[in-house]
Structures are given as structure tokens and as C-alpha cells.
Amino acid sequence: VQLQASGGGLVQAGGSLRLSCAASGIIFRTVANAMGWYRQAPGNQREPVATITSGGSTNYADSVKGRFTISRDDAKNTVYLEMNSLKPEDTAVYYCNVGSSDGRWVRYSWGQGTLVTVSS
């Protein structure tokens, strides 16, 4: 299984980015676990950002609620993270994975993430 995140970049505070995660080796609509986005800032542990179940239920970290939106397109085997009103503290490498809806465990090895840098 390979999970490839993309769409990161440099953006000013208050700006927006849309991340994509394309999967190979699995078929999203058959995955019972949730799809999720995670991030790791320099010097910090990786943390869950948002998850979405096969039924469309979503969970968000408190720090991103109201600003980030996770969605999935099973036909394209892709999960997205729409990030608005970005803050410098959102700067991190963002990863996607499959796991629990609360983001506490993941099923696969981490793929290559995508770097998001928010300047003040």
C-alpha cells in the first residue's frame, strides 16, 4: 500500500491550500477504517488532524475545527484536506493514512508527506 500526499507549499497566514492523498494498493470504498490526515511540526510528535469514515463521519483536532475540511472521493481513491485561514502554527509535514476515526492508530507505514509552510 502506498499513500502519497501532495499539494503542500508556502502560503501566507490567512491563505488556503488543498492537500490530496492518492492511494495505491487499496480500494477506498472497501476500507472499513477511517481515512485520515496527520501532521508533524519540527520538534513535535505526529498528531492527527482530521479523519473521515467510510460513511462520511468526520473528526477534527480542536486546533483546526472550523478552518479545515476533510473529504473523500472513493471513485478517485483520493482523500482531500481543504485548509483555510492558515496560521503559522499549521506549518508541518502533512501525511495521510488509514486508521481509527479518533486518529490514535494507523494501519500502514507512513508515506512521503507534503510540507506546508505558513508565513506570518
C-alpha positions as CSV (number, residue, x, y, z in Angstrom):
1,V,0.0,0.0,0.0
2,Q,1.3,3.4,-0.9
3,L,-0.3,6.7,0.3
4,Q,1.1,9.7,-1.5
5,A,0.3,13.2,-0.1
6,S,0.6,16.2,-2.3
7,G,-0.5,19.9,-2.5
8,G,1.7,21.5,0.1
9,G,3.6,24.7,-0.3
10,L,4.4,28.1,1.0
11,V,1.4,30.3,1.9
12,Q,0.9,33.5,3.9
13,A,-1.1,33.5,7.1
14,G,-4.8,33.6,6.3
15,G,-4.3,31.8,3.0
16,S,-5.6,28.5,1.8
17,L,-4.3,25.2,0.5
18,R,-5.8,21.9,-0.7
19,L,-4.0,18.7,0.0
20,S,-4.6,15.5,-1.8
21,C,-3.8,11.9,-0.9
22,A,-3.8,9.3,-3.6
23,A,-3.7,5.6,-2.6
24,S,-2.5,2.6,-4.4
25,G,-2.8,-1.0,-3.3
26,I,-6.1,-0.4,-1.6
27,I,-9.6,0.5,-2.7
28,F,-11.1,3.2,-0.5
29,R,-14.7,2.1,-0.7
30,T,-13.7,-1.3,0.7
31,V,-11.7,0.1,3.6
32,A,-13.6,-0.3,6.9
33,N,-11.3,2.1,8.8
34,A,-11.2,5.8,8.5
35,M,-9.0,7.8,6.2
36,G,-7.1,10.5,8.0
37,W,-4.7,13.4,7.7
38,Y,-1.9,13.8,10.2
39,R,0.9,16.3,10.7
40,Q,4.3,16.6,12.3
41,A,5.8,20.0,13.0
42,P,9.5,20.4,13.6
43,G,10.4,19.1,17.1
44,N,6.9,17.7,17.7
45,Q,5.3,14.3,17.6
46,R,3.0,13.5,14.7
47,E,-0.6,14.3,15.5
48,P,-4.0,13.6,13.9
49,V,-5.6,16.5,12.1
50,A,-8.8,15.1,10.6
51,T,-10.4,11.8,9.8
52,I,-13.3,10.6,7.7
53,T,-15.1,7.3,7.9
54,S,-16.5,5.3,5.0
55,G,-19.9,6.7,6.0
56,G,-18.7,10.2,5.8
57,S,-18.4,11.0,9.5
58,T,-15.6,13.4,10.3
59,N,-13.5,14.2,13.3
60,Y,-11.2,17.2,13.6
61,A,-8.5,18.3,16.0
62,D,-9.7,21.2,18.1
63,S,-6.9,23.4,16.6
64,V,-8.3,23.1,13.1
65,K,-12.1,23.0,13.6
66,G,-13.9,25.5,11.5
67,R,-10.8,26.0,9.3
68,F,-10.1,22.6,7.8
69,T,-12.4,20.3,5.9
70,I,-11.6,16.6,5.1
71,S,-13.4,14.9,2.2
72,R,-13.1,11.8,0.1
73,D,-13.7,10.7,-3.4
74,D,-13.9,6.9,-3.5
75,A,-14.2,6.9,-7.2
76,K,-10.8,8.5,-7.5
77,N,-9.4,6.7,-4.5
78,T,-8.4,10.1,-3.1
79,V,-8.9,11.9,0.2
80,Y,-8.6,15.7,0.4
81,L,-7.9,18.3,3.1
82,E,-9.1,21.8,2.4
83,M,-7.2,24.2,4.7
84,N,-8.4,27.8,5.1
85,S,-7.4,30.6,7.4
86,L,-4.0,29.1,7.7
87,K,-1.8,30.1,10.7
88,P,1.9,29.8,11.2
89,E,1.3,27.1,13.7
90,D,-0.1,25.0,10.9
91,T,3.4,24.7,9.5
92,A,4.2,21.0,9.3
93,V,4.7,18.0,7.1
94,Y,1.2,16.5,6.4
95,Y,0.6,12.8,5.9
96,C,-2.3,10.6,5.1
97,N,-3.1,7.1,6.4
98,V,-5.8,4.7,7.2
99,G,-6.8,4.0,10.8
100,S,-9.1,4.7,13.7
101,S,-11.6,7.5,13.5
102,D,-10.0,9.2,16.5
103,G,-6.7,9.2,14.8
104,R,-5.0,7.2,17.6
105,W,-3.7,4.4,15.5
106,V,-2.9,3.9,11.8
107,R,-2.8,0.8,9.7
108,Y,0.0,1.4,7.2
109,S,3.6,2.7,7.2
110,W,3.9,6.4,6.7
111,G,4.4,7.5,3.2
112,Q,6.1,10.7,2.0
113,G,4.3,13.6,3.3
114,T,3.8,17.1,1.9
115,L,5.3,20.2,3.5
116,V,3.0,23.1,4.4
117,T,4.8,26.3,5.4
118,V,2.7,29.2,6.6
119,S,4.5,32.5,6.9
120,S,3.4,35.3,9.2
